[in-house]
Amino acid sequence: MELKGKVAVITGASSGIGEGTARELADAGMKLVLTSRRKQLLDKIAAQLDTETTTIAGDITDESLPQKLIDTAVDKFGSCDVVFNNAGVMIVGSAEDIDLEAVCRMVRINVEAVYRLAIVAMRHMVSKGGGYLINTSSILGTKVRQTTGAYAGTKYAVEALTEDLRMQAAGTGVRVCALEPGLVETHLQDHFPVHPKDMLNIKALVQPADIGRAIRFMLEQPDHVAIPRILVMPTDQGM
Ligand SMILES: NC(=O)c1ccc[n+]([C@@H]2O[C@H](COP(=O)([O-])OP(=O)(O)OC[C@H]3O[C@@H](n4cnc5c(N)ncnc54)[C@H](OP(=O)(O)O)[C@@H]3O)[C@@H](O)[C@H]2O)c1
């Protein structure tokens, strides 16, 4: 796809992988609709991008937000070509210690909200005969580590939905991808008592910009080439 002038919606755009991807897609000349809860951060990032950008502050669990994001892309920029369904949180812990209410909130963000936007985006893209939907899973959407089961479960759910939508999309012109990052240097694990990079003894983490480049590579493939999964991980990550 020629990215210049195309339009992408990015959730979780105020930080980490969403921000890094926004910067890369802006460099490629895409117009952007950025969303997360922190309006000031979004506006600061948007002001630094050399492309047309609009920001919408909101909680991704707000049921009206998915349609609003697609409608904004179409009303403001005339199209919605890419949806990067990326916002997420990570709650882990032992059965003895894990915060159950936080786990349930995580399920709403990582599963319910991802499903809602994915389905709304699919309907829109199939009706116009093209587009790229990228759902952020994780390496933990493919395997489980001790104490990460609740989070991994949310990402397994994303994998299942993504694979189903990929099959449903065949023949429609729509492409669907699960992004499966390994450990990326973001704020996702800021609340952990010990950062996973220290537990796993990883010297150099993947950077958000690295993920942005991988996504750009995928989007730039010709129409007949789909990349349904992207696993990007630190060279040192053994699991
Ligand atoms: N970092 C990793 O190692 C890694 C590995 C595998 C997968 N992932 C996945 O990558 C995705 C992005 O995470 P990240 O690593 O970039 O973490 P991050 O730096 O913490 O970014 C998370 C983003 O999600 C947004 N967000 C969180 N809760 C939200 C809510 N209720 N409503 C709207 N937006 C919300 C945050 O924005 P606001 O706070 O402004 O709302 C922020 O922009 C997640 O799905 C995560 O599971 C990350």
PDB file of C-alpha atoms and ligand atoms in Angstrom:
ATOM      1  CA  MET A   1       0.000   0.000   0.000  1.00  0.00           C
ATOM      2  CA  GLU A   2       1.224   3.519  -0.776  1.00  0.00           C
ATOM      3  CA  LEU A   3       0.942   5.101   2.677  1.00  0.00           C
ATOM      4  CA  LYS A   4       1.192   8.781   1.769  1.00  0.00           C
ATOM      5  CA  GLY A   5      -2.214  10.416   2.301  1.00  0.00           C
ATOM      6  CA  LYS A   6      -3.790   7.273   3.775  1.00  0.00           C
ATOM      7  CA  VAL A   7      -5.517   7.502   7.168  1.00  0.00           C
ATOM      8  CA  ALA A   8      -4.794   5.525  10.350  1.00  0.00           C
ATOM      9  CA  VAL A   9      -6.634   5.354  13.668  1.00  0.00           C
ATOM     10  CA  ILE A  10      -4.287   4.496  16.553  1.00  0.00           C
ATOM     11  CA  THR A  11      -5.430   3.625  20.084  1.00  0.00           C
ATOM     12  CA  GLY A  12      -3.039   3.856  23.022  1.00  0.00           C
ATOM     13  CA  ALA A  13      -1.281   6.605  21.085  1.00  0.00           C
ATOM     14  CA  SER A  14      -0.125   8.669  24.076  1.00  0.00           C
ATOM     15  CA  SER A  15       2.724   6.328  24.965  1.00  0.00           C
ATOM     16  CA  GLY A  16       4.925   3.390  24.030  1.00  0.00           C
ATOM     17  CA  ILE A  17       4.058   1.280  20.989  1.00  0.00           C
ATOM     18  CA  GLY A  18       1.122   3.454  19.901  1.00  0.00           C
ATOM     19  CA  GLU A  19       3.195   6.633  20.063  1.00  0.00           C
ATOM     20  CA  GLY A  20       6.180   5.017  18.309  1.00  0.00           C
ATOM     21  CA  THR A  21       3.942   3.757  15.522  1.00  0.00           C
ATOM     22  CA  ALA A  22       2.226   7.143  15.180  1.00  0.00           C
ATOM     23  CA  ARG A  23       5.636   8.743  14.656  1.00  0.00           C
ATOM     24  CA  GLU A  24       6.638   6.177  12.007  1.00  0.00           C
ATOM     25  CA  LEU A  25       3.339   6.374  10.110  1.00  0.00           C
ATOM     26  CA  ALA A  26       3.471  10.178  10.235  1.00  0.00           C
ATOM     27  CA  ASP A  27       6.949   9.970   8.653  1.00  0.00           C
ATOM     28  CA  ALA A  28       5.390   7.827   5.927  1.00  0.00           C
ATOM     29  CA  GLY A  29       2.902  10.645   5.215  1.00  0.00           C
ATOM     30  CA  MET A  30      -0.196   9.072   6.760  1.00  0.00           C
ATOM     31  CA  LYS A  31      -2.925  11.223   8.340  1.00  0.00           C
ATOM     32  CA  LEU A  32      -3.682  10.180  11.896  1.00  0.00           C
ATOM     33  CA  VAL A  33      -6.516   9.941  14.401  1.00  0.00           C
ATOM     34  CA  LEU A  34      -4.897   9.431  17.812  1.00  0.00           C
ATOM     35  CA  THR A  35      -6.721   8.386  20.955  1.00  0.00           C
ATOM     36  CA  SER A  36      -6.094   7.610  24.630  1.00  0.00           C
ATOM     37  CA  ARG A  37      -7.282   9.140  27.894  1.00  0.00           C
ATOM     38  CA  ARG A  38      -4.507  11.724  28.335  1.00  0.00           C
ATOM     39  CA  LYS A  39      -5.493  14.588  26.031  1.00  0.00           C
ATOM     40  CA  GLN A  40      -2.500  16.805  26.876  1.00  0.00           C
ATOM     41  CA  LEU A  41      -0.004  14.091  25.964  1.00  0.00           C
ATOM     42  CA  LEU A  42      -1.854  13.286  22.738  1.00  0.00           C
ATOM     43  CA  ASP A  43      -1.896  16.939  21.718  1.00  0.00           C
ATOM     44  CA  LYS A  44       1.805  17.305  22.519  1.00  0.00           C
ATOM     45  CA  ILE A  45       2.643  14.305  20.311  1.00  0.00           C
ATOM     46  CA  ALA A  46       0.324  15.518  17.547  1.00  0.00           C
ATOM     47  CA  ALA A  47       2.050  18.910  17.555  1.00  0.00           C
ATOM     48  CA  GLN A  48       5.397  17.195  16.947  1.00  0.00           C
ATOM     49  CA  LEU A  49       4.177  15.230  13.917  1.00  0.00           C
ATOM     50  CA  ASP A  50       4.688  16.605  10.438  1.00  0.00           C
ATOM     51  CA  THR A  51       1.305  15.438   9.161  1.00  0.00           C
ATOM     52  CA  GLU A  52      -2.414  16.136   9.562  1.00  0.00           C
ATOM     53  CA  THR A  53      -3.451  14.706  12.915  1.00  0.00           C
ATOM     54  CA  THR A  54      -6.521  14.855  15.100  1.00  0.00           C
ATOM     55  CA  THR A  55      -6.770  13.681  18.699  1.00  0.00           C
ATOM     56  CA  ILE A  56      -9.740  12.271  20.583  1.00  0.00           C
ATOM     57  CA  ALA A  57      -9.433  11.833  24.326  1.00  0.00           C
ATOM     58  CA  GLY A  58     -11.446   9.013  25.827  1.00  0.00           C
ATOM     59  CA  ASP A  59     -11.490   5.782  27.737  1.00  0.00           C
ATOM     60  CA  ILE A  60     -11.305   2.921  25.260  1.00  0.00           C
ATOM     61  CA  THR A  61     -13.961   1.046  27.259  1.00  0.00           C
ATOM     62  CA  ASP A  62     -16.474   3.777  26.348  1.00  0.00           C
ATOM     63  CA  GLU A  63     -18.824   1.833  24.074  1.00  0.00           C
ATOM     64  CA  SER A  64     -19.399   4.789  21.757  1.00  0.00           C
ATOM     65  CA  LEU A  65     -15.698   5.450  21.115  1.00  0.00           C
ATOM     66  CA  PRO A  66     -14.961   2.850  18.369  1.00  0.00           C
ATOM     67  CA  GLN A  67     -17.592   4.220  15.971  1.00  0.00           C
ATOM     68  CA  LYS A  68     -16.569   7.783  16.837  1.00  0.00           C
ATOM     69  CA  LEU A  69     -12.958   7.012  15.864  1.00  0.00           C
ATOM     70  CA  ILE A  70     -13.921   5.595  12.467  1.00  0.00           C
ATOM     71  CA  ASP A  71     -16.420   8.407  11.821  1.00  0.00           C
ATOM     72  CA  THR A  72     -13.817  11.043  12.725  1.00  0.00           C
ATOM     73  CA  ALA A  73     -11.281   9.544  10.308  1.00  0.00           C
ATOM     74  CA  VAL A  74     -13.862   9.535   7.504  1.00  0.00           C
ATOM     75  CA  ASP A  75     -15.370  12.974   8.269  1.00  0.00           C
ATOM     76  CA  LYS A  76     -12.041  14.725   8.795  1.00  0.00           C
ATOM     77  CA  PHE A  77      -9.758  12.958   6.314  1.00  0.00           C
ATOM     78  CA  GLY A  78     -12.171  11.207   3.930  1.00  0.00           C
ATOM     79  CA  SER A  79     -11.189   7.622   4.724  1.00  0.00           C
ATOM     80  CA  CYS A  80     -10.171   5.090   7.353  1.00  0.00           C
ATOM     81  CA  ASP A  81      -7.527   2.798   5.878  1.00  0.00           C
ATOM     82  CA  VAL A  82      -5.725   1.421   8.933  1.00  0.00           C
ATOM     83  CA  VAL A  83      -6.924   0.735  12.463  1.00  0.00           C
ATOM     84  CA  PHE A  84      -4.200  -0.019  15.002  1.00  0.00           C
ATOM     85  CA  ASN A  85      -6.196  -1.520  17.896  1.00  0.00           C
ATOM     86  CA  ASN A  86      -3.430  -1.246  20.450  1.00  0.00           C
ATOM     87  CA  ALA A  87      -4.409   0.233  23.851  1.00  0.00           C
ATOM     88  CA  GLY A  88      -3.842  -2.196  26.694  1.00  0.00           C
ATOM     89  CA  VAL A  89      -2.727  -2.747  30.274  1.00  0.00           C
ATOM     90  CA  MET A  90      -0.871  -5.566  32.013  1.00  0.00           C
ATOM     91  CA  ILE A  91      -1.911  -6.934  35.398  1.00  0.00           C
ATOM     92  CA  VAL A  92      -0.021  -9.964  36.696  1.00  0.00           C
ATOM     93  CA  GLY A  93       0.483 -11.704  40.019  1.00  0.00           C
ATOM     94  CA  SER A  94       0.155 -14.911  41.964  1.00  0.00           C
ATOM     95  CA  ALA A  95      -3.248 -16.339  42.882  1.00  0.00           C
ATOM     96  CA  GLU A  96      -2.542 -15.212  46.429  1.00  0.00           C
ATOM     97  CA  ASP A  97      -1.739 -11.587  45.590  1.00  0.00           C
ATOM     98  CA  ILE A  98      -3.350 -10.590  42.273  1.00  0.00           C
ATOM     99  CA  ASP A  99      -5.815  -7.677  42.355  1.00  0.00           C
ATOM    100  CA  LEU A 100      -9.017  -9.276  41.010  1.00  0.00           C
ATOM    101  CA  GLU A 101     -10.780  -5.982  40.337  1.00  0.00           C
ATOM    102  CA  ALA A 102      -7.784  -4.789  38.327  1.00  0.00           C
ATOM    103  CA  VAL A 103      -7.852  -8.079  36.388  1.00  0.00           C
ATOM    104  CA  CYS A 104     -11.525  -7.544  35.488  1.00  0.00           C
ATOM    105  CA  ARG A 105     -10.807  -3.975  34.401  1.00  0.00           C
ATOM    106  CA  MET A 106      -7.918  -5.319  32.265  1.00  0.00           C
ATOM    107  CA  VAL A 107     -10.316  -7.757  30.584  1.00  0.00           C
ATOM    108  CA  ARG A 108     -12.602  -4.861  29.647  1.00  0.00           C
ATOM    109  CA  ILE A 109      -9.683  -2.894  28.135  1.00  0.00           C
ATOM    110  CA  ASN A 110      -7.690  -5.730  26.535  1.00  0.00           C
ATOM    111  CA  VAL A 111     -10.599  -7.889  25.349  1.00  0.00           C
ATOM    112  CA  GLU A 112     -13.990  -6.151  25.308  1.00  0.00           C
ATOM    113  CA  ALA A 113     -12.737  -2.822  23.964  1.00  0.00           C
ATOM    114  CA  VAL A 114     -10.450  -4.541  21.425  1.00  0.00           C
ATOM    115  CA  TYR A 115     -13.381  -6.669  20.185  1.00  0.00           C
ATOM    116  CA  ARG A 116     -15.664  -3.661  19.861  1.00  0.00           C
ATOM    117  CA  LEU A 117     -13.204  -1.620  17.801  1.00  0.00           C
ATOM    118  CA  ALA A 118     -12.143  -4.635  15.722  1.00  0.00           C
ATOM    119  CA  ILE A 119     -15.720  -5.436  14.754  1.00  0.00           C
ATOM    120  CA  VAL A 120     -16.655  -1.826  13.985  1.00  0.00           C
ATOM    121  CA  ALA A 121     -13.458  -1.437  11.918  1.00  0.00           C
ATOM    122  CA  MET A 122     -14.073  -4.709  10.038  1.00  0.00           C
ATOM    123  CA  ARG A 123     -17.620  -3.701   9.106  1.00  0.00           C
ATOM    124  CA  HIS A 124     -16.368  -0.355   7.819  1.00  0.00           C
ATOM    125  CA  MET A 125     -13.434  -1.808   5.868  1.00  0.00           C
ATOM    126  CA  VAL A 126     -15.398  -4.669   4.311  1.00  0.00           C
ATOM    127  CA  SER A 127     -18.084  -2.207   3.190  1.00  0.00           C
ATOM    128  CA  LYS A 128     -15.472  -0.100   1.401  1.00  0.00           C
ATOM    129  CA  GLY A 129     -13.537  -3.102   0.087  1.00  0.00           C
ATOM    130  CA  GLY A 130     -10.171  -2.585   1.758  1.00  0.00           C
ATOM    131  CA  GLY A 131      -8.158  -1.660   4.822  1.00  0.00           C
ATOM    132  CA  TYR A 132      -5.750  -3.050   7.387  1.00  0.00           C
ATOM    133  CA  LEU A 133      -6.759  -3.982  10.942  1.00  0.00           C
ATOM    134  CA  ILE A 134      -3.911  -4.582  13.387  1.00  0.00           C
ATOM    135  CA  ASN A 135      -4.749  -5.913  16.850  1.00  0.00           C
ATOM    136  CA  THR A 136      -1.999  -5.799  19.463  1.00  0.00           C
ATOM    137  CA  SER A 137      -1.531  -9.197  21.037  1.00  0.00           C
ATOM    138  CA  SER A 138       1.756 -10.204  22.674  1.00  0.00           C
ATOM    139  CA  ILE A 139       4.288 -12.979  22.739  1.00  0.00           C
ATOM    140  CA  LEU A 140       2.115 -13.865  25.759  1.00  0.00           C
ATOM    141  CA  GLY A 141      -0.724 -14.402  23.297  1.00  0.00           C
ATOM    142  CA  THR A 142       1.179 -17.489  22.180  1.00  0.00           C
ATOM    143  CA  LYS A 143       2.565 -18.894  25.436  1.00  0.00           C
ATOM    144  CA  VAL A 144       2.098 -18.433  29.187  1.00  0.00           C
ATOM    145  CA  ARG A 145       4.614 -17.614  31.903  1.00  0.00           C
ATOM    146  CA  GLN A 146       3.908 -18.255  35.574  1.00  0.00           C
ATOM    147  CA  THR A 147       1.801 -15.457  37.170  1.00  0.00           C
ATOM    148  CA  THR A 148       0.957 -13.909  33.769  1.00  0.00           C
ATOM    149  CA  GLY A 149      -2.034 -16.141  32.989  1.00  0.00           C
ATOM    150  CA  ALA A 150      -4.740 -13.486  33.306  1.00  0.00           C
ATOM    151  CA  TYR A 151      -2.908 -11.086  30.962  1.00  0.00           C
ATOM    152  CA  ALA A 152      -1.931 -13.912  28.594  1.00  0.00           C
ATOM    153  CA  GLY A 153      -5.587 -14.963  28.553  1.00  0.00           C
ATOM    154  CA  THR A 154      -6.611 -11.523  27.288  1.00  0.00           C
ATOM    155  CA  LYS A 155      -4.039 -11.778  24.504  1.00  0.00           C
ATOM    156  CA  TYR A 156      -5.051 -15.362  23.605  1.00  0.00           C
ATOM    157  CA  ALA A 157      -8.528 -13.916  23.164  1.00  0.00           C
ATOM    158  CA  VAL A 158      -7.130 -11.239  20.836  1.00  0.00           C
ATOM    159  CA  GLU A 159      -5.323 -13.958  18.853  1.00  0.00           C
ATOM    160  CA  ALA A 160      -8.528 -15.978  18.441  1.00  0.00           C
ATOM    161  CA  LEU A 161     -10.565 -12.990  17.293  1.00  0.00           C
ATOM    162  CA  THR A 162      -7.826 -11.819  14.936  1.00  0.00           C
ATOM    163  CA  GLU A 163      -7.432 -15.234  13.308  1.00  0.00           C
ATOM    164  CA  ASP A 164     -11.192 -15.506  12.825  1.00  0.00           C
ATOM    165  CA  LEU A 165     -11.430 -12.012  11.316  1.00  0.00           C
ATOM    166  CA  ARG A 166      -8.469 -12.780   9.041  1.00  0.00           C
ATOM    167  CA  MET A 167     -10.318 -15.799   7.662  1.00  0.00           C
ATOM    168  CA  GLN A 168     -13.590 -13.888   7.341  1.00  0.00           C
ATOM    169  CA  ALA A 169     -11.759 -11.087   5.506  1.00  0.00           C
ATOM    170  CA  ALA A 170     -10.372 -13.335   2.774  1.00  0.00           C
ATOM    171  CA  GLY A 171     -11.679 -12.135  -0.569  1.00  0.00           C
ATOM    172  CA  THR A 172     -12.883  -8.766   0.756  1.00  0.00           C
ATOM    173  CA  GLY A 173      -9.672  -6.784   0.232  1.00  0.00           C
ATOM    174  CA  VAL A 174      -9.294  -6.335   3.997  1.00  0.00           C
ATOM    175  CA  ARG A 175      -6.135  -7.542   5.756  1.00  0.00           C
ATOM    176  CA  VAL A 176      -5.935  -8.430   9.445  1.00  0.00           C
ATOM    177  CA  CYS A 177      -2.835  -8.835  11.596  1.00  0.00           C
ATOM    178  CA  ALA A 178      -1.937  -9.766  15.167  1.00  0.00           C
ATOM    179  CA  LEU A 179       1.064  -7.807  16.430  1.00  0.00           C
ATOM    180  CA  GLU A 180       2.942  -9.985  18.951  1.00  0.00           C
ATOM    181  CA  PRO A 181       5.612  -7.930  20.691  1.00  0.00           C
ATOM    182  CA  GLY A 182       8.166  -9.414  23.027  1.00  0.00           C
ATOM    183  CA  LEU A 183       9.547  -7.056  25.648  1.00  0.00           C
ATOM    184  CA  VAL A 184       9.348  -3.447  24.443  1.00  0.00           C
ATOM    185  CA  GLU A 185      10.638  -0.433  26.380  1.00  0.00           C
ATOM    186  CA  THR A 186       7.372   1.332  27.292  1.00  0.00           C
ATOM    187  CA  HIS A 187       5.420   2.252  30.435  1.00  0.00           C
ATOM    188  CA  LEU A 188       3.414  -0.990  30.476  1.00  0.00           C
ATOM    189  CA  GLN A 189       5.350  -2.562  33.334  1.00  0.00           C
ATOM    190  CA  ASP A 190       6.172   0.612  35.299  1.00  0.00           C
ATOM    191  CA  HIS A 191       4.081  -0.671  38.241  1.00  0.00           C
ATOM    192  CA  PHE A 192       5.955  -3.996  38.491  1.00  0.00           C
ATOM    193  CA  PRO A 193       8.187  -4.348  41.602  1.00  0.00           C
ATOM    194  CA  VAL A 194      10.915  -5.869  39.393  1.00  0.00           C
ATOM    195  CA  HIS A 195      11.005  -5.039  35.680  1.00  0.00           C
ATOM    196  CA  PRO A 196      10.840  -8.149  33.431  1.00  0.00           C
ATOM    197  CA  LYS A 197      14.032  -7.080  31.660  1.00  0.00           C
ATOM    198  CA  ASP A 198      15.897  -7.622  34.938  1.00  0.00           C
ATOM    199  CA  MET A 199      14.136 -10.943  35.616  1.00  0.00           C
ATOM    200  CA  LEU A 200      14.902 -12.151  32.089  1.00  0.00           C
ATOM    201  CA  ASN A 201      18.359 -10.528  31.981  1.00  0.00           C
ATOM    202  CA  ILE A 202      17.738  -8.652  28.717  1.00  0.00           C
ATOM    203  CA  LYS A 203      20.257  -5.910  27.973  1.00  0.00           C
ATOM    204  CA  ALA A 204      18.592  -4.173  25.005  1.00  0.00           C
ATOM    205  CA  LEU A 205      14.811  -4.073  24.764  1.00  0.00           C
ATOM    206  CA  VAL A 206      12.892  -3.541  21.539  1.00  0.00           C
ATOM    207  CA  GLN A 207      12.006   0.164  21.192  1.00  0.00           C
ATOM    208  CA  PRO A 208       8.578   1.529  20.178  1.00  0.00           C
ATOM    209  CA  ALA A 209      10.204   2.891  17.005  1.00  0.00           C
ATOM    210  CA  ASP A 210      11.292  -0.660  16.098  1.00  0.00           C
ATOM    211  CA  ILE A 211       7.661  -1.788  16.259  1.00  0.00           C
ATOM    212  CA  GLY A 212       6.613   1.238  14.212  1.00  0.00           C
ATOM    213  CA  ARG A 213       9.084   0.240  11.473  1.00  0.00           C
ATOM    214  CA  ALA A 214       7.808  -3.354  11.438  1.00  0.00           C
ATOM    215  CA  ILE A 215       4.215  -2.144  11.081  1.00  0.00           C
ATOM    216  CA  ARG A 216       5.180   0.252   8.307  1.00  0.00           C
ATOM    217  CA  PHE A 217       6.958  -2.592   6.474  1.00  0.00           C
ATOM    218  CA  MET A 218       3.815  -4.713   6.731  1.00  0.00           C
ATOM    219  CA  LEU A 219       1.528  -1.908   5.530  1.00  0.00           C
ATOM    220  CA  GLU A 220       3.781  -1.108   2.578  1.00  0.00           C
ATOM    221  CA  GLN A 221       3.409  -4.584   1.060  1.00  0.00           C
ATOM    222  CA  PRO A 222       1.436  -4.825  -2.187  1.00  0.00           C
ATOM    223  CA  ASP A 223      -2.289  -5.592  -2.026  1.00  0.00           C
ATOM    224  CA  HIS A 224      -1.853  -9.317  -2.689  1.00  0.00           C
ATOM    225  CA  VAL A 225       0.520  -9.791   0.300  1.00  0.00           C
ATOM    226  CA  ALA A 226      -0.909 -10.170   3.801  1.00  0.00           C
ATOM    227  CA  ILE A 227       1.233 -10.533   6.922  1.00  0.00           C
ATOM    228  CA  PRO A 228      -1.178 -11.982   9.490  1.00  0.00           C
ATOM    229  CA  ARG A 229       1.303 -12.033  12.391  1.00  0.00           C
ATOM    230  CA  ILE A 230       4.282  -9.944  13.415  1.00  0.00           C
ATOM    231  CA  LEU A 231       6.407 -11.234  16.279  1.00  0.00           C
ATOM    232  CA  VAL A 232       9.100  -8.719  17.244  1.00  0.00           C
ATOM    233  CA  MET A 233      11.274  -9.461  20.255  1.00  0.00           C
ATOM    234  CA  PRO A 234      14.612  -8.543  21.796  1.00  0.00           C
ATOM    235  CA  THR A 235      17.511 -10.621  20.508  1.00  0.00           C
ATOM    236  CA  ASP A 236      18.319 -11.522  24.111  1.00  0.00           C
ATOM    237  CA  GLN A 237      14.799 -12.674  25.027  1.00  0.00           C
ATOM    238  CA  GLY A 238      15.041 -16.428  25.576  1.00  0.00           C
ATOM    239  CA  MET A 239      11.403 -17.343  26.119  1.00  0.00           C
TER     240      MET A 239
HETATM  241  N1  LIG B   1       5.641  -3.196  26.228  1.00  0.00           N
HETATM  242  C1  LIG B   1       5.673  -4.503  26.018  1.00  0.00           C
HETATM  243  O1  LIG B   1       6.670  -5.176  26.359  1.00  0.00           O
HETATM  244  C2  LIG B   1       4.517  -5.179  25.339  1.00  0.00           C
HETATM  245  C3  LIG B   1       4.680  -6.515  24.958  1.00  0.00           C
HETATM  246  C4  LIG B   1       3.605  -7.162  24.355  1.00  0.00           C
HETATM  247  C5  LIG B   1       2.421  -6.502  24.120  1.00  0.00           C
HETATM  248  N2  LIG B   1       2.283  -5.199  24.520  1.00  0.00           N
HETATM  249  C6  LIG B   1       0.989  -4.538  24.270  1.00  0.00           C
HETATM  250  O2  LIG B   1       1.212  -3.319  23.593  1.00  0.00           O
HETATM  251  C7  LIG B   1       0.101  -2.451  23.796  1.00  0.00           C
HETATM  252  C8  LIG B   1       0.605  -1.057  24.108  1.00  0.00           C
HETATM  253  O3  LIG B   1       1.277  -1.089  25.350  1.00  0.00           O
HETATM  254  P1  LIG B   1       2.663  -0.305  25.594  1.00  0.00           P
HETATM  255  O4  LIG B   1       3.674  -1.327  25.893  1.00  0.00           O
HETATM  256  O5  LIG B   1       2.901   0.693  24.559  1.00  0.00           O
HETATM  257  O6  LIG B   1       2.309   0.371  27.019  1.00  0.00           O
HETATM  258  P2  LIG B   1       2.135   1.886  27.499  1.00  0.00           P
HETATM  259  O7  LIG B   1       3.349   2.686  27.209  1.00  0.00           O
HETATM  260  O8  LIG B   1       1.687   1.776  28.916  1.00  0.00           O
HETATM  261  O9  LIG B   1       0.930   2.415  26.602  1.00  0.00           O
HETATM  262  C9  LIG B   1      -0.387   1.981  26.840  1.00  0.00           C
HETATM  263  C10 LIG B   1      -1.326   2.889  26.068  1.00  0.00           C
HETATM  264  O10 LIG B   1      -2.670   2.421  26.267  1.00  0.00           O
HETATM  265  C11 LIG B   1      -3.472   3.519  26.672  1.00  0.00           C
HETATM  266  N3  LIG B   1      -4.551   3.062  27.573  1.00  0.00           N
HETATM  267  C12 LIG B   1      -4.439   2.279  28.673  1.00  0.00           C
HETATM  268  N4  LIG B   1      -5.640   2.130  29.261  1.00  0.00           N
HETATM  269  C13 LIG B   1      -6.520   2.826  28.506  1.00  0.00           C
HETATM  270  C14 LIG B   1      -7.903   3.078  28.596  1.00  0.00           C
HETATM  271  N5  LIG B   1      -8.650   2.557  29.591  1.00  0.00           N
HETATM  272  N6  LIG B   1      -8.499   3.846  27.667  1.00  0.00           N
HETATM  273  C15 LIG B   1      -7.766   4.385  26.652  1.00  0.00           C
HETATM  274  N7  LIG B   1      -6.443   4.179  26.508  1.00  0.00           N
HETATM  275  C16 LIG B   1      -5.831   3.420  27.428  1.00  0.00           C
HETATM  276  C17 LIG B   1      -2.536   4.481  27.373  1.00  0.00           C
HETATM  277  O11 LIG B   1      -2.999   5.809  27.260  1.00  0.00           O
HETATM  278  P3  LIG B   1      -3.664   6.691  28.428  1.00  0.00           P
HETATM  279  O12 LIG B   1      -3.023   6.303  29.729  1.00  0.00           O
HETATM  280  O13 LIG B   1      -3.356   8.093  27.987  1.00  0.00           O
HETATM  281  O14 LIG B   1      -5.118   6.383  28.357  1.00  0.00           O
HETATM  282  C18 LIG B   1      -1.276   4.317  26.526  1.00  0.00           C
HETATM  283  O15 LIG B   1      -1.334   5.181  25.404  1.00  0.00           O
HETATM  284  C19 LIG B   1      -0.740  -3.105  24.900  1.00  0.00           C
HETATM  285  O16 LIG B   1      -1.853  -3.747  24.312  1.00  0.00           O
HETATM  286  C20 LIG B   1       0.207  -4.133  25.505  1.00  0.00           C
HETATM  287  O17 LIG B   1      -0.490  -5.220  26.082  1.00  0.00           O
HETATM  288  C21 LIG B   1       3.306  -4.520  25.103  1.00  0.00           C
END
